[in-house]
mmCIF file of C-alpha atoms in Angstrom:
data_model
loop_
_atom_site.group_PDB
_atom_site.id
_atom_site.type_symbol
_atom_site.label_atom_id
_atom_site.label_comp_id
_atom_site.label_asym_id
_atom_site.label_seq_id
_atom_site.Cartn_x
_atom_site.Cartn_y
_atom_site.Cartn_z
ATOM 1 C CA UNK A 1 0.000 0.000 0.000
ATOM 2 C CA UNK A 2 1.493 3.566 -0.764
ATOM 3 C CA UNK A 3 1.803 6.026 1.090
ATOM 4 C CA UNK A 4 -1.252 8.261 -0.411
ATOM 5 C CA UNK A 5 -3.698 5.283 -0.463
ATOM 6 C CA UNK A 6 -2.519 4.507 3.205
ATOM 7 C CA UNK A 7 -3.512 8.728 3.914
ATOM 8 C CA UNK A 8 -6.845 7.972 2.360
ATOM 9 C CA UNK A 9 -7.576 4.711 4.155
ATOM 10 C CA UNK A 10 -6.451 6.344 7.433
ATOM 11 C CA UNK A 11 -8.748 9.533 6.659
ATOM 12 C CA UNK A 12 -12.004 7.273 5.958
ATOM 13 C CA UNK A 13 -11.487 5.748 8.804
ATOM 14 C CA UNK A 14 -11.585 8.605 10.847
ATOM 15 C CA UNK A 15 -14.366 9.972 9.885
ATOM 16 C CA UNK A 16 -16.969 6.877 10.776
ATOM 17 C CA UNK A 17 -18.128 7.472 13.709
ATOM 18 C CA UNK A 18 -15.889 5.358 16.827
ATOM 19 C CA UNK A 19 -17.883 3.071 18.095
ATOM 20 C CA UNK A 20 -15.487 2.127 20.844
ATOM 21 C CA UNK A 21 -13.230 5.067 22.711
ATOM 22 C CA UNK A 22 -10.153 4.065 24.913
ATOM 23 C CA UNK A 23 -8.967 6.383 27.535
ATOM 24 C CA UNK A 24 -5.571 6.453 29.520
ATOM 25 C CA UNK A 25 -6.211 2.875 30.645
ATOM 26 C CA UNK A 26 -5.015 1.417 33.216
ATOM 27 C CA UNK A 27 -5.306 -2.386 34.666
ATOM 28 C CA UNK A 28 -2.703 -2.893 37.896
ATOM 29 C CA UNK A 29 -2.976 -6.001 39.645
ATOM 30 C CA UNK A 30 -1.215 -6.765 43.315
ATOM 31 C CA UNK A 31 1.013 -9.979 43.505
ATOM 32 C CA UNK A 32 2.216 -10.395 47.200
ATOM 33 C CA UNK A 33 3.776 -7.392 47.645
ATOM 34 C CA UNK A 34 4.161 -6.359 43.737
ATOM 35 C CA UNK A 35 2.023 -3.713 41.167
ATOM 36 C CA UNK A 36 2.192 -5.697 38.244
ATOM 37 C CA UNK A 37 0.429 -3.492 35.359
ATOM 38 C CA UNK A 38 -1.470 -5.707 32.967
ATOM 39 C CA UNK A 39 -2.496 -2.511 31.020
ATOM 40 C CA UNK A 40 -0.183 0.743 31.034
ATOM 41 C CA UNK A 41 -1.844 3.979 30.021
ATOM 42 C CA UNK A 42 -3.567 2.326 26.611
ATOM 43 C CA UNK A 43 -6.077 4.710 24.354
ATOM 44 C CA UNK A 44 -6.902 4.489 21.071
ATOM 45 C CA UNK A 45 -10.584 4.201 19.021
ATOM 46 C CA UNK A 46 -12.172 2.172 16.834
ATOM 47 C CA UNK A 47 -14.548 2.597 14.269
ATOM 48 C CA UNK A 48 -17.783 1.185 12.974
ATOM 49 C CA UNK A 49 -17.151 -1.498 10.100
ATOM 50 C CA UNK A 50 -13.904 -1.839 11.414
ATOM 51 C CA UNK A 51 -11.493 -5.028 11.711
ATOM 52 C CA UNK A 52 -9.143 -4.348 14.267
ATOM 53 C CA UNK A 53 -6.142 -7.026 15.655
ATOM 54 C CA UNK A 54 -4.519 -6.250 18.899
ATOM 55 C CA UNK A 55 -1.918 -8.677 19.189
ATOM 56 C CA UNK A 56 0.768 -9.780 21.474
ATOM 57 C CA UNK A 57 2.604 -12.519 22.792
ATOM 58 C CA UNK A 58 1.337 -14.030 26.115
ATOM 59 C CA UNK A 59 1.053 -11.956 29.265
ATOM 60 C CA UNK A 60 1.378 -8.870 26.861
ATOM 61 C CA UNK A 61 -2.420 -7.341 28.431
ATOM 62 C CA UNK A 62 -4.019 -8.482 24.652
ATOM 63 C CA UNK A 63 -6.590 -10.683 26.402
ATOM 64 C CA UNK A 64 -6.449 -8.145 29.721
ATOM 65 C CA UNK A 65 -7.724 -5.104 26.879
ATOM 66 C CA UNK A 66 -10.614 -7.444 25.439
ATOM 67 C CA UNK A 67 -12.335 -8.307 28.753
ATOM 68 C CA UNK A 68 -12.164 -4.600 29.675
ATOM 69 C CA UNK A 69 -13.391 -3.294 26.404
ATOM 70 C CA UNK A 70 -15.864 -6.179 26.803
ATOM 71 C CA UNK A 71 -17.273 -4.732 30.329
ATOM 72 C CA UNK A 72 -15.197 -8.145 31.922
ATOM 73 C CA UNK A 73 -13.174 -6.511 34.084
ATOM 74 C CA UNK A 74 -12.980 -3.107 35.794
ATOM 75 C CA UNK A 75 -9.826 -1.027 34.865
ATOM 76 C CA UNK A 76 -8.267 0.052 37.813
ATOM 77 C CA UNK A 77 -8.209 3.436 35.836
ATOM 78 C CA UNK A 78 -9.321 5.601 32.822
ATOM 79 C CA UNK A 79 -12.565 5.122 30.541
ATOM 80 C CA UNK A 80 -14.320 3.046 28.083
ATOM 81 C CA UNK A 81 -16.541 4.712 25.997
ATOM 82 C CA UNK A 82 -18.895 2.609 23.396
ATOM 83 C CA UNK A 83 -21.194 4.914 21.886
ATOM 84 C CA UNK A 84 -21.492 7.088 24.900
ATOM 85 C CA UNK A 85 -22.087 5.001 27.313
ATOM 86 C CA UNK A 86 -18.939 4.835 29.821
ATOM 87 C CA UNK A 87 -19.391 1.518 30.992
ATOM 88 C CA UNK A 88 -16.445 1.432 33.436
ATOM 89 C CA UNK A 89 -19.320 3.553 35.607
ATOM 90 C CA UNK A 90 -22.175 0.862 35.176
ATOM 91 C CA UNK A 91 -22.763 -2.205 37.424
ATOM 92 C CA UNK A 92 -22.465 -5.483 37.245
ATOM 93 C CA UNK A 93 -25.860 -5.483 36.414
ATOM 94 C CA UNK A 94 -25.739 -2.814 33.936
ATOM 95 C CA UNK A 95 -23.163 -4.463 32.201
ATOM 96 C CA UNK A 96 -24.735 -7.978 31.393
ATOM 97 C CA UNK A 97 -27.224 -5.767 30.071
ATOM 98 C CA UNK A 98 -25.540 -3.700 28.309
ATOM 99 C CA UNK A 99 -23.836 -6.568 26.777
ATOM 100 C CA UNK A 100 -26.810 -8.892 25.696
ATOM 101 C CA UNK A 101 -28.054 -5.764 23.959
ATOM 102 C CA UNK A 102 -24.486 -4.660 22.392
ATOM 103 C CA UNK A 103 -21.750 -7.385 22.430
ATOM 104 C CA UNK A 104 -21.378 -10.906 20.426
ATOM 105 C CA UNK A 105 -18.499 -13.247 21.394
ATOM 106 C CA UNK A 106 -16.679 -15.480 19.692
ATOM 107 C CA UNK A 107 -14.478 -17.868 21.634
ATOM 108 C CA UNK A 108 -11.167 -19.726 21.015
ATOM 109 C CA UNK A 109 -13.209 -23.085 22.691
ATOM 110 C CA UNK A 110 -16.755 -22.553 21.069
ATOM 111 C CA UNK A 111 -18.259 -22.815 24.219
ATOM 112 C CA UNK A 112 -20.859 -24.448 22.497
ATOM 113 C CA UNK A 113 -23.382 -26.383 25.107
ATOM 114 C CA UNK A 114 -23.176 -29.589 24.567
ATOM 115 C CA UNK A 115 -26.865 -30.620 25.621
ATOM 116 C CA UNK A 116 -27.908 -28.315 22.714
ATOM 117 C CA UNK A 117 -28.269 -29.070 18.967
ATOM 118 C CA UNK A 118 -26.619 -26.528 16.534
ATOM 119 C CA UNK A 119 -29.505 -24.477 16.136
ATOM 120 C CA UNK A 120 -30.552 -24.825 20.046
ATOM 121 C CA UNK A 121 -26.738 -23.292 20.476
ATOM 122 C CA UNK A 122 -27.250 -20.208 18.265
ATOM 123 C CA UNK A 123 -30.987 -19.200 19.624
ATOM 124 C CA UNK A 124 -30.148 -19.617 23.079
ATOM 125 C CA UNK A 125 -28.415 -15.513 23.561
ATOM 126 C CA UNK A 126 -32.441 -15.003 21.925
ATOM 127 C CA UNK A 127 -33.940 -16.090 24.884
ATOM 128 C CA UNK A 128 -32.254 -14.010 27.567
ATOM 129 C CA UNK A 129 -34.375 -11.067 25.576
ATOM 130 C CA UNK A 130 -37.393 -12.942 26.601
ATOM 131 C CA UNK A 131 -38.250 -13.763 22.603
ATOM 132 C CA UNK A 132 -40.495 -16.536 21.871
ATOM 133 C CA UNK A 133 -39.154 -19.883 21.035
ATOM 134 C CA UNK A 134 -40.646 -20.022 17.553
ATOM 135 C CA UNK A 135 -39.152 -16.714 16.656
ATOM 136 C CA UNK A 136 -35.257 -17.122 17.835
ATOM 137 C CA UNK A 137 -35.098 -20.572 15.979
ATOM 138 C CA UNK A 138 -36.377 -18.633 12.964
ATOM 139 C CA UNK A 139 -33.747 -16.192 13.466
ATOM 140 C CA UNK A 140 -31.162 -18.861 14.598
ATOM 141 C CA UNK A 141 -31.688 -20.751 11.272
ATOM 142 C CA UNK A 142 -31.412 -17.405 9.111
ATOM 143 C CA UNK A 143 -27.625 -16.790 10.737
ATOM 144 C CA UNK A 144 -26.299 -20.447 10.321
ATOM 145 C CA UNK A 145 -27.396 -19.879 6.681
ATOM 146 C CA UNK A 146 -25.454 -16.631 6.388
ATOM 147 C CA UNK A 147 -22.456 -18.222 7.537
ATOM 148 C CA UNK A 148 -23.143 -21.781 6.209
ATOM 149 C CA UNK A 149 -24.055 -24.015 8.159
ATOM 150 C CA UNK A 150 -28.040 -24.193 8.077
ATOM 151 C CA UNK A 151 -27.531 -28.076 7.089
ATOM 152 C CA UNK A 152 -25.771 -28.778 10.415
ATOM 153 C CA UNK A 153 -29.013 -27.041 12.824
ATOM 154 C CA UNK A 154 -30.137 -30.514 14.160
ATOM 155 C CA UNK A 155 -26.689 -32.114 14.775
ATOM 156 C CA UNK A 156 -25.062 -31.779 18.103
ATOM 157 C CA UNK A 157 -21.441 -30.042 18.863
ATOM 158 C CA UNK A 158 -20.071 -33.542 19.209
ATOM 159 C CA UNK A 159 -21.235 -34.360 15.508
ATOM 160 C CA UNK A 160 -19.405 -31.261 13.823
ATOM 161 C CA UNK A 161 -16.207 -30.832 13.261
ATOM 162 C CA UNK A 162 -14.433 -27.783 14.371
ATOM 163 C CA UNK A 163 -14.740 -25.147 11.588
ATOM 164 C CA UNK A 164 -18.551 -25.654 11.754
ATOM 165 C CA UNK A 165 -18.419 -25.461 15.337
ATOM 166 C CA UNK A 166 -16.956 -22.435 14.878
ATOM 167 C CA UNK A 167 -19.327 -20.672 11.787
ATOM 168 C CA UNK A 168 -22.009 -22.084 14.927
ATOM 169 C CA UNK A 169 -20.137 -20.020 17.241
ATOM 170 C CA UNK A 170 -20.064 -17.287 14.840
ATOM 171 C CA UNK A 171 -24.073 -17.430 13.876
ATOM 172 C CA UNK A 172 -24.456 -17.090 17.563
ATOM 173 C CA UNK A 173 -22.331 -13.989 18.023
ATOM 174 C CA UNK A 174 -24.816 -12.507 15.456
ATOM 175 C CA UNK A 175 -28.216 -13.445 15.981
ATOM 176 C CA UNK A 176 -28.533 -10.709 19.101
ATOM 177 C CA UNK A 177 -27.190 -8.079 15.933
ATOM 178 C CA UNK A 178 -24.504 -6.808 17.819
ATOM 179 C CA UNK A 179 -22.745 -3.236 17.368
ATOM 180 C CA UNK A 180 -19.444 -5.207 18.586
ATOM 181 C CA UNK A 181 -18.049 -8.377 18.044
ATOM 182 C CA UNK A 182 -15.286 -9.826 20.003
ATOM 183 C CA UNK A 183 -13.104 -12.679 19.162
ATOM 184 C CA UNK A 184 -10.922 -14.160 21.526
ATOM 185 C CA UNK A 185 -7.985 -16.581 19.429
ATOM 186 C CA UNK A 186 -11.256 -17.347 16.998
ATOM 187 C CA UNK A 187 -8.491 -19.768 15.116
ATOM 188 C CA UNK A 188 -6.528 -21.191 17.734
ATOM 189 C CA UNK A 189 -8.424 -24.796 17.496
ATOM 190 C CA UNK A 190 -8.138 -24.879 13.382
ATOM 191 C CA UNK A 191 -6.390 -26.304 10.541
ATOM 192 C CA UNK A 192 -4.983 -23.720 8.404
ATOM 193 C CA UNK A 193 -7.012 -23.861 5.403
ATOM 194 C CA UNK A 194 -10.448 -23.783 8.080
ATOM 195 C CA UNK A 195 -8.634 -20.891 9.306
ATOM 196 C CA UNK A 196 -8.783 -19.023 6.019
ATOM 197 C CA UNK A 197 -12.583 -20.248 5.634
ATOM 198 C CA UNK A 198 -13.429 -18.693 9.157
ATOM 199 C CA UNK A 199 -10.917 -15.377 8.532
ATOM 200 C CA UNK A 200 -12.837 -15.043 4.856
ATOM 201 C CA UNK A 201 -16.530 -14.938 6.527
ATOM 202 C CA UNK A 202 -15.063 -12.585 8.962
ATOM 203 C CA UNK A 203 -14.033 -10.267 6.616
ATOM 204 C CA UNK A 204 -17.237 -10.702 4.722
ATOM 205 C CA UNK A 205 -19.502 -10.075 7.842
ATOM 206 C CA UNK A 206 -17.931 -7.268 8.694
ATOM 207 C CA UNK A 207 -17.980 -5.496 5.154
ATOM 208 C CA UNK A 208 -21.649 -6.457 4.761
ATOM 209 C CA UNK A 209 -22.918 -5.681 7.891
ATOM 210 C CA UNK A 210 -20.640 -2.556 8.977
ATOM 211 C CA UNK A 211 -19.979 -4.457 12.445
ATOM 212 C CA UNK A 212 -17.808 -3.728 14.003
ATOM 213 C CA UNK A 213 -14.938 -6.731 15.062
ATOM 214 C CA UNK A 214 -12.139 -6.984 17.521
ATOM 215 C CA UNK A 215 -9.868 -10.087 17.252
ATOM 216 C CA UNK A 216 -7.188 -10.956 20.084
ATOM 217 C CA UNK A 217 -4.887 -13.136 18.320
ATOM 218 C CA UNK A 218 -0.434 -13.935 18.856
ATOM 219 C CA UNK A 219 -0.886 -14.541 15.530
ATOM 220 C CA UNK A 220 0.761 -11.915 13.342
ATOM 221 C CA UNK A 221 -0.128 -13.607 10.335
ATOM 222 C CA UNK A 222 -3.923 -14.105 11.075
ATOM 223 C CA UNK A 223 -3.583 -10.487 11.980
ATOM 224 C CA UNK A 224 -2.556 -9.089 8.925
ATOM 225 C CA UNK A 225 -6.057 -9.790 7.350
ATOM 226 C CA UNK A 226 -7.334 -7.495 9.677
ATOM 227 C CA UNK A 227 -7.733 -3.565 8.496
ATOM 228 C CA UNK A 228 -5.550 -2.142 11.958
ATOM 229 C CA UNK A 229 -3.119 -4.009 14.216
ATOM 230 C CA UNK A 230 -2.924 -2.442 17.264
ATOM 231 C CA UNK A 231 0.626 -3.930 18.582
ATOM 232 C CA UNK A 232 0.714 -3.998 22.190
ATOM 233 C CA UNK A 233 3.618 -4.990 24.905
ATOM 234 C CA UNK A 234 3.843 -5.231 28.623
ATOM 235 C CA UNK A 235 0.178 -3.598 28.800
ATOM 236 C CA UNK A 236 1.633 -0.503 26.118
ATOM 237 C CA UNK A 237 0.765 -0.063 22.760
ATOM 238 C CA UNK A 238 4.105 -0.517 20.546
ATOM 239 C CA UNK A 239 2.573 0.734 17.558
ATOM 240 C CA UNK A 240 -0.721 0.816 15.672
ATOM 241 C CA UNK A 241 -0.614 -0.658 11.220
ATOM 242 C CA UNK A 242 -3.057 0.455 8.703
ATOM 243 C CA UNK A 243 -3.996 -1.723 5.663
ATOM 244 C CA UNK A 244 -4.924 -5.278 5.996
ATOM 245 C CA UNK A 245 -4.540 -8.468 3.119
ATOM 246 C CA UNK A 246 -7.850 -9.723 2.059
ATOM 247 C CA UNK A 247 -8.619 -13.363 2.389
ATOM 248 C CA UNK A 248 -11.882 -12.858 0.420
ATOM 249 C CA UNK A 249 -9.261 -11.852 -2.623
ATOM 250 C CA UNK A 250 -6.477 -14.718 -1.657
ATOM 251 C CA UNK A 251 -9.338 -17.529 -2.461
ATOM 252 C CA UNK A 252 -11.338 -16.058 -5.173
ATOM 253 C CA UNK A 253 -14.109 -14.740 -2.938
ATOM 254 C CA UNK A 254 -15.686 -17.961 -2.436
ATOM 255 C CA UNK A 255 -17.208 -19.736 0.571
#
């Protein structure tokens, strides 16, 4: 990418509106006697239809930043603002609200329940907003379609294999239509060329839907598909890359 076309990327980016605002953040933890700080003074925003990487190596405060941008954790200081909503002010019960109405998660593990068929899996966020059975297995079936697996809604997680886990996992992060998806090592459990199936339909969701998606990855090369890294070490941010590679491109655009 030159360095005009990186000026214009940079420049469209900035003028979406941020959905998520990072303020002089702060995580310090005590270990016997020790301040270890798991995040040092971190701020940055993100925008909507953006695919953002922060990456690190373990213990670097990567996974420490998601569960505080994901109302996880309290920082020990500074502010989270998504939308306007500082939600480093709101309660524990604020914040599961504010989540089931805001925030879709996508997990290294799946988490998928076991007891539950496919379909069962992706409605179930659905009924914590009190919607009628009939009605989140409609919507349930419309996601796994999006992201391709409507022909696996009766089978249970033990009868999938672990990319369709996964497109489960990610039909369940969007059935509640999130403004914010987080992913937490989304490929850490997959073959490479799954990998590029499940980094493909991210990109796509994300361009189609103007979502907005943070991955948490080690992975620099998994993080180059993404359109920002944000670099971060020892709870600091290192550095901050514009311009991603495009899987969609890479494999003809197909799913």
């Amino acid at each position: 990418m030159s360095g005009r076309e990186r000026s214009v990327k940079e420049a469209s980016a900035a003028a979406r509106p941020a959905v998520i605002r990072v303020r002089d953040l702060y995580k310090i933890y005590r270990v016997g006697e020790n301040r270890v700080r798991a995040l040092n003074g971190v701020s940055f925003e993100l925008y909507k239809g953006e695919f953002v990487a922060v990456v690190g190596t373990s213990g670097s405060g990567k996974s420490t930043l998601l569960n505080m941008m994901a109302g996880l954790e309290k920082p020990t200081k500074g502010e989270i603002l998504i939308g306007r909503t500082h939600i480093e002010k709101l309660s524990e019960k604020q914040l599961v609200a504010f989540r089931r109405e805001n925030v879709g998660f996508i997990f290294q593990s799946y988490n998928l329940l076991p007891t539950m068929n496919a379909v069962e899996n992706v409605a179930l966020p659905l009924s914590f907003r009190g919607i009628p059975r009939k009605e989140r297995l409609k919507k349930a079936l419309h996601y796994m379609k999006l992201v391709g697996v409507k022909d696996q809604a009766e089978h249970m997680p033990s009868q999938m294999s672990g990319g369709q886990q996964q497109r489960v996992g990610i039909a369940r992060a969007l059935v509640v239509d999130p403004k914010i998806i987080f992913a937490d090592e989304p490929t850490g459990n997959l073959d490479s060329h799954t990998t590029m199936e499940v980094l493909r339909l991210m990109q796509r969701i994300v361009k189609e839907r103007s979502q907005t998606l943070v991955m948490v990855t080690h992975d620099n090369n998994l993080a180059s598909y993404a359109d920002r890294r944000i670099r971060i070490v020892d709870g600091k941010i290192v550095g901050i890359e514009t311009g991603g590679r495009s899987a969609l491109e890479e494999n003809g655009g197909c799913e």
